Tab-separated table of C-alpha atoms in Angstrom:
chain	number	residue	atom	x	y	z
A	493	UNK	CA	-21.379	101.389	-16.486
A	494	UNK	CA	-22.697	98.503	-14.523
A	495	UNK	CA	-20.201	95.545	-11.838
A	496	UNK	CA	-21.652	92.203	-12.620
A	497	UNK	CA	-20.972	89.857	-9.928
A	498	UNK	CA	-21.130	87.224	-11.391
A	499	UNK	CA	-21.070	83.507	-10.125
A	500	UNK	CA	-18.674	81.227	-12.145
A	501	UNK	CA	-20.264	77.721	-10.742
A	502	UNK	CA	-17.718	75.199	-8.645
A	503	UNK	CA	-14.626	74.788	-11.018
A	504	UNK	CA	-15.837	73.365	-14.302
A	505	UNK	CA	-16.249	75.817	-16.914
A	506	UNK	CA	-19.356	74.340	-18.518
A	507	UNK	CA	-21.358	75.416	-15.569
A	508	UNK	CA	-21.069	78.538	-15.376
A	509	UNK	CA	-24.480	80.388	-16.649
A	510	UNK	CA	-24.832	81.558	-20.041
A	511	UNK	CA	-25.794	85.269	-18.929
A	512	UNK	CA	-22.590	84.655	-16.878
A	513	UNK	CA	-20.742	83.410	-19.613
A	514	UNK	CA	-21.919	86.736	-22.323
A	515	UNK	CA	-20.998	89.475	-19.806
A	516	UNK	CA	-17.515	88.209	-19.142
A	517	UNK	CA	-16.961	88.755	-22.905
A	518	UNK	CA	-18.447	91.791	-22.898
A	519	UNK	CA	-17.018	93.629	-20.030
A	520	UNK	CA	-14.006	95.653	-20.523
A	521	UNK	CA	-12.497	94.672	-17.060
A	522	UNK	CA	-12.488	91.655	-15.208
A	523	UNK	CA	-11.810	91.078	-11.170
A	524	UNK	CA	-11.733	87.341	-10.899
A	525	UNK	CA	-10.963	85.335	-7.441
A	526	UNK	CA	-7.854	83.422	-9.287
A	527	UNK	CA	-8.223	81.255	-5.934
A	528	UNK	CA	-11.115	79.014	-6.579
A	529	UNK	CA	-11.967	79.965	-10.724
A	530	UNK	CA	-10.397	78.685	-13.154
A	531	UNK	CA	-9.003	80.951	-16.122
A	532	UNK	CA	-10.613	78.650	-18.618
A	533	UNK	CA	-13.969	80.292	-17.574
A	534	UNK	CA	-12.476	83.473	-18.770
A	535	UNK	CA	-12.000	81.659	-22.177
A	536	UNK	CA	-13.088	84.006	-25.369
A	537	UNK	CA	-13.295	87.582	-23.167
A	538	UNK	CA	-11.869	90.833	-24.860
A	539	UNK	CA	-11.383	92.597	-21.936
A	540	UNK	CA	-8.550	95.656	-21.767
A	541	UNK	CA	-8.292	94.604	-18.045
A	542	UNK	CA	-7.788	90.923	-16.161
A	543	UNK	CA	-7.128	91.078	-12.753
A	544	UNK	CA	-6.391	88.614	-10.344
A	545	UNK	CA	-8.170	89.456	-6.654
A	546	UNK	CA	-6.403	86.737	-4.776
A	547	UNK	CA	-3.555	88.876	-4.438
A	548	UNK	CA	-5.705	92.019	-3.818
A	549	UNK	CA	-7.556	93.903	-0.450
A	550	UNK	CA	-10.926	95.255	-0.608
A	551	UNK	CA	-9.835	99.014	-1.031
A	552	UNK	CA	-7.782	98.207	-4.304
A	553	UNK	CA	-10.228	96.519	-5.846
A	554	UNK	CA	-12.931	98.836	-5.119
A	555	UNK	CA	-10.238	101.500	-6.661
A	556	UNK	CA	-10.285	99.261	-9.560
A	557	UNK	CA	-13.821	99.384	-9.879
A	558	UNK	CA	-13.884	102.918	-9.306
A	559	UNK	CA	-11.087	103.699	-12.213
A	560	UNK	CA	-13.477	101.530	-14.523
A	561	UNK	CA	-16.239	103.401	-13.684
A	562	UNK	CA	-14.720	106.847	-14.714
A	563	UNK	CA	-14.026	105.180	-17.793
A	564	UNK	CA	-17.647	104.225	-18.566
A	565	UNK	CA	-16.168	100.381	-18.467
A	566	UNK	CA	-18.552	97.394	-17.398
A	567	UNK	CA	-16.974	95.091	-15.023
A	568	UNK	CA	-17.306	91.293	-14.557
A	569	UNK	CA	-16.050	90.254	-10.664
A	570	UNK	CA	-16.041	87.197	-11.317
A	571	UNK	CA	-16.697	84.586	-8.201
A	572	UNK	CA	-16.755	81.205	-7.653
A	573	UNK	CA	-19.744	79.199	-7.008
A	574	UNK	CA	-22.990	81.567	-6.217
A	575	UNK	CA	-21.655	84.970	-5.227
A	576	UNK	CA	-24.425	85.206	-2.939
A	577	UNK	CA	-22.732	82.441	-0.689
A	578	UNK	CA	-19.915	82.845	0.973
A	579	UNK	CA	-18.773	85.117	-1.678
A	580	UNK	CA	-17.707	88.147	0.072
A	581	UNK	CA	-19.530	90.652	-1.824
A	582	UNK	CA	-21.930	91.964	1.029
A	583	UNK	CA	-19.100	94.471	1.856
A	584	UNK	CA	-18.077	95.357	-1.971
A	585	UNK	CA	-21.879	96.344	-2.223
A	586	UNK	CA	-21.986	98.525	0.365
A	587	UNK	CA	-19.021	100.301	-1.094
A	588	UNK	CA	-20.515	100.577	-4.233
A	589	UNK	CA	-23.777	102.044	-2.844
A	590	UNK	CA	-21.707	104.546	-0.570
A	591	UNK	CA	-20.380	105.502	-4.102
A	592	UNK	CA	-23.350	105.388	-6.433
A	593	UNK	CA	-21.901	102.638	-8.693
A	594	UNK	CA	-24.570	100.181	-10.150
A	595	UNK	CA	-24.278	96.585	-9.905
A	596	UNK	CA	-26.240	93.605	-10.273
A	597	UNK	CA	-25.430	90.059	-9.232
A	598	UNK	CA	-25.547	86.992	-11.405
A	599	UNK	CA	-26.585	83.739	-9.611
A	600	UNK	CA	-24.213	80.329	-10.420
A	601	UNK	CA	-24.157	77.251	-9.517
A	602	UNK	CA	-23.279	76.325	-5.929
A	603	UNK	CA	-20.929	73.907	-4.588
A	604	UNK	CA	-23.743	71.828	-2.734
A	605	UNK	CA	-25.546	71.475	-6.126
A	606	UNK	CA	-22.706	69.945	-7.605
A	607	UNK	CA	-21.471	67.486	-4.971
A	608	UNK	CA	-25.578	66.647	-4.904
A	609	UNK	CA	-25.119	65.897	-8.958
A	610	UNK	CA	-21.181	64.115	-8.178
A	611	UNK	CA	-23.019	61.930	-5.657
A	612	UNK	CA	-26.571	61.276	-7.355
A	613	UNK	CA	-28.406	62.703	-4.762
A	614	UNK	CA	-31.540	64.822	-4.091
A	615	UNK	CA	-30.747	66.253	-0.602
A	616	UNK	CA	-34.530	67.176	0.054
A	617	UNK	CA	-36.424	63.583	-0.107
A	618	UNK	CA	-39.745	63.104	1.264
A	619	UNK	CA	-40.301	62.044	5.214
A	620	UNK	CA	-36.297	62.048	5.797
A	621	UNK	CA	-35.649	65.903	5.396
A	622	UNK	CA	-37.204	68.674	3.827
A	623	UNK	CA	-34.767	71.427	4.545
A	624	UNK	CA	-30.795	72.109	3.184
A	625	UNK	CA	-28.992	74.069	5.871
A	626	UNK	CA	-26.146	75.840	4.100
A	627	UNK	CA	-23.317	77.213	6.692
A	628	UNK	CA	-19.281	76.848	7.618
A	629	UNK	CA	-16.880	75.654	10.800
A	630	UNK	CA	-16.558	78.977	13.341
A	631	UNK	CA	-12.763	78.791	13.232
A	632	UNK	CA	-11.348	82.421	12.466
A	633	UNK	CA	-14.782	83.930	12.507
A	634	UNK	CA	-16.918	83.082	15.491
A	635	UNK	CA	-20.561	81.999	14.380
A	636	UNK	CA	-23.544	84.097	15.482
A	637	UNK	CA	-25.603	83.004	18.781
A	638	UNK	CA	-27.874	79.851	17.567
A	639	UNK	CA	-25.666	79.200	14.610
A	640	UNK	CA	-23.214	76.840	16.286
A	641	UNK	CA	-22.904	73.627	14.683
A	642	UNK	CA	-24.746	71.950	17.700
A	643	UNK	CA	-27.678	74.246	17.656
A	644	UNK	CA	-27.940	73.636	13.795
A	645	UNK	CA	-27.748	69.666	14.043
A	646	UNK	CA	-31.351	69.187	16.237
A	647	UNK	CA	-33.203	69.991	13.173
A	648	UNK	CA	-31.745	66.835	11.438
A	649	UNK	CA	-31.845	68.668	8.122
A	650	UNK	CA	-29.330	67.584	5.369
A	651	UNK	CA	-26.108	70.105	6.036
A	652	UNK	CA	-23.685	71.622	4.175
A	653	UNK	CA	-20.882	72.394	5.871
A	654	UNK	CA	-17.565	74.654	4.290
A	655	UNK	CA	-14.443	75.269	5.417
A	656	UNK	CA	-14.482	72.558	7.796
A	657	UNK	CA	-12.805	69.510	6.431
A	658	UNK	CA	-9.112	70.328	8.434
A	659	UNK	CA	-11.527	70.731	11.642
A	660	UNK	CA	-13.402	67.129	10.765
A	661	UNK	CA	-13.162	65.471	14.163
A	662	UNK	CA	-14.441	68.313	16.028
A	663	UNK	CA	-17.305	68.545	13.567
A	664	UNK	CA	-18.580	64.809	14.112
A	665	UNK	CA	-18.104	64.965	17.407
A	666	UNK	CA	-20.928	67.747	17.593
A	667	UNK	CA	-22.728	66.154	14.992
A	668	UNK	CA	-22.853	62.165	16.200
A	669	UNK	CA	-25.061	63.187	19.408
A	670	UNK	CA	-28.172	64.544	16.929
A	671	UNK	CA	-27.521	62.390	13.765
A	672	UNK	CA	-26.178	59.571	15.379
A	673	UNK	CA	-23.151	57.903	14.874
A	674	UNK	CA	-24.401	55.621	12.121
A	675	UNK	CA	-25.699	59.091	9.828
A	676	UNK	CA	-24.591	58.830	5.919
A	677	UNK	CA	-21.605	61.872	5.621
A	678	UNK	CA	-19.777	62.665	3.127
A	679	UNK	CA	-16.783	64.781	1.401
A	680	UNK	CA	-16.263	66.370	-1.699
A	681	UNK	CA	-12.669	68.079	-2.560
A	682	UNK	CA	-12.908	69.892	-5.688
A	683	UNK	CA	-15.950	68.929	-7.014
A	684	UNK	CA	-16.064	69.386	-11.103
A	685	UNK	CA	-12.432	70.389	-11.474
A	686	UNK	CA	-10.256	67.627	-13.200
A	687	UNK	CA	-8.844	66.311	-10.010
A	688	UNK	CA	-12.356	65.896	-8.161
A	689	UNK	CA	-12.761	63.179	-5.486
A	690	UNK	CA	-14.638	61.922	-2.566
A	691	UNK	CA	-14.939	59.679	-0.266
A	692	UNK	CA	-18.596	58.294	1.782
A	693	UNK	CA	-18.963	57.287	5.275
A	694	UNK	CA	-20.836	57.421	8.378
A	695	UNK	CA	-20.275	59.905	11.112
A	696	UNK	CA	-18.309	57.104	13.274
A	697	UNK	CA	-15.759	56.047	9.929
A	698	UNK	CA	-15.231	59.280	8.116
A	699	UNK	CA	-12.567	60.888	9.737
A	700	UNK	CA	-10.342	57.713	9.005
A	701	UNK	CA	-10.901	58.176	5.282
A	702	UNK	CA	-10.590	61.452	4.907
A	703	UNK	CA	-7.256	61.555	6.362
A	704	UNK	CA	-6.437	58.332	3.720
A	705	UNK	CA	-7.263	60.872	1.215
A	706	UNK	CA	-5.286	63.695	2.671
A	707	UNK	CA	-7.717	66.105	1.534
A	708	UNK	CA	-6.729	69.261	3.261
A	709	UNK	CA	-8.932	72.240	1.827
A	710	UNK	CA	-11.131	73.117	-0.791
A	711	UNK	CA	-13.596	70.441	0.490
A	712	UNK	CA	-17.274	70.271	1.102
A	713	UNK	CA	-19.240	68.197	3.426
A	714	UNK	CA	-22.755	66.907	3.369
A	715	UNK	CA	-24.391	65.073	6.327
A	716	UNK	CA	-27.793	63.518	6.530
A	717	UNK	CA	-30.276	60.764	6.208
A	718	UNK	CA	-30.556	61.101	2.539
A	719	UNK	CA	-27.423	59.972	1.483
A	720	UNK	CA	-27.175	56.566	-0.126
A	721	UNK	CA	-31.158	56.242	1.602
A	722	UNK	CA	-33.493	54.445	-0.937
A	723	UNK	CA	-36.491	54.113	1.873
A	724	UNK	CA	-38.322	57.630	1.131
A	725	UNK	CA	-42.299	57.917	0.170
A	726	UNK	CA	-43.011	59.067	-2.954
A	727	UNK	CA	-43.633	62.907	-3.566
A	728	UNK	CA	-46.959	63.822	-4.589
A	729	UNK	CA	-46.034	65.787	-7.659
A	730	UNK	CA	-45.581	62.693	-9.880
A	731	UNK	CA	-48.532	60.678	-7.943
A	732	UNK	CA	-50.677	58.804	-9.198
A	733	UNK	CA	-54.187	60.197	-8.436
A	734	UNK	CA	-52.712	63.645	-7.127
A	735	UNK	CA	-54.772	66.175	-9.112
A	736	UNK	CA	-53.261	69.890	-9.688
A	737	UNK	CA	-53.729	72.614	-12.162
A	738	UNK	CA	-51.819	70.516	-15.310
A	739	UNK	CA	-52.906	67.219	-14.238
A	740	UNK	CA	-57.098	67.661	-13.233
């Protein structure tokens, strides 16, 4: 008996991996985060169990997991994006070590990958910024020392920020003073799912059209120098006259 975390991408169901996709209609149970995945990536399971663990705490659905395991039942806890982010699994882990229960986790596609893809971008490009910083607005949870917004902004590295886009103004206000007010931003609500939108701006304007869109949650922003930029060298991979072990 194994618990597959398993990532179910952002929202559409055609992005979820196709190891992903096979376990959840193999497993005999499935804990899914109702929340943010979409039944539809459930689609073809024949599972005895489906379980919703939006409505759940951690002890009942380690309980749950435990029950299954008695059973000799594979489980598919099913989360959205990559589990590995933001996904709250660290602590499910740790019960499942404390209790001898294997698992094994089952990367998906991110959020940030797919508002890259919604807005044709490559977030790394070559003399703007080589480096994705991944984190979230300290509003319930306080960040760790260094990890405030403000510390994170003097690299100038393309960000992706969660949970932030009801906190907005505060955010470009500790943004405009390292990006300047003039830096590309933009925000995604509900990227892939059938009601996807966004709206692009600079640090100075996006506020404004965010609230015009009244998007309230379930939002993503990027920030950085290589959105909507077109003025990048070229890498050397596809180079001309760069020699490497396929191309002598």
């Amino acid at each position: 008996m194994t618990v597959y975390f398993i990532g179910a991408g952002p929202g559409d169901p055609d992005l979820i991996t196709v190891k992903g996709q096979r376990l959840i209609r193999h497993c005999a149970v499935i804990i899914y985060a109702g929340s943010l995945v979409p039944t539809a990536v459930l689609e073809g399971h024949c599972a005895e169990q489906v379980i919703n663990s939006a409505e759940l705490h951690l002890e009942q659905i380690i309980e749950l997991i435990k029950s299954a395991h008695l059973k000799g039942q594979d489980v598919a806890r099913v989360h959205s994006g990559d589990p590995s982010l933001y996904g709250a699994i660290g602590e499910q882990i740790r019960c499942l070590r404390e209790l001898d229960i294997p698992f094994e986790i089952i990367p998906g596609v991110t959020a940030t990958s797919a508002c890259a893809a919604l807005l044709g971008a490559e977030l790394t490009l070559p003399d703007i910024s080589q480096s994705l910083i991944l984190t979230r607005y300290a509003d319930k949870s306080p960040m760790p020392a260094g990890e405030e917004l403000g510390s994170l902004a003097q690299h100038g590295a393309t960000m992706a920020i969660h949970l932030g886009v009801n906190h907005l103004e505060k955010i470009v206000d500790e943004l405009r003073p390292h990006y300047g007010a003039d830096c590309p931003i933009a925000v995604i609500h509900r990227a892939t799912w059938p009601d996807q939108d966004w709206v692009m701006g600079t640090l100075d304007d996006i506020a404004a059209k965010v609230h015009a869109k009244g998007f309230r949650r379930t939002a993503l922003i990027l920030v950085g120098r290589v959105l909507g930029n077109d003025v990048f060298s070229e890498s050397s991979l596809y180079r001309a006259g760069h020699a490497h072990l396929y191309r002598p």
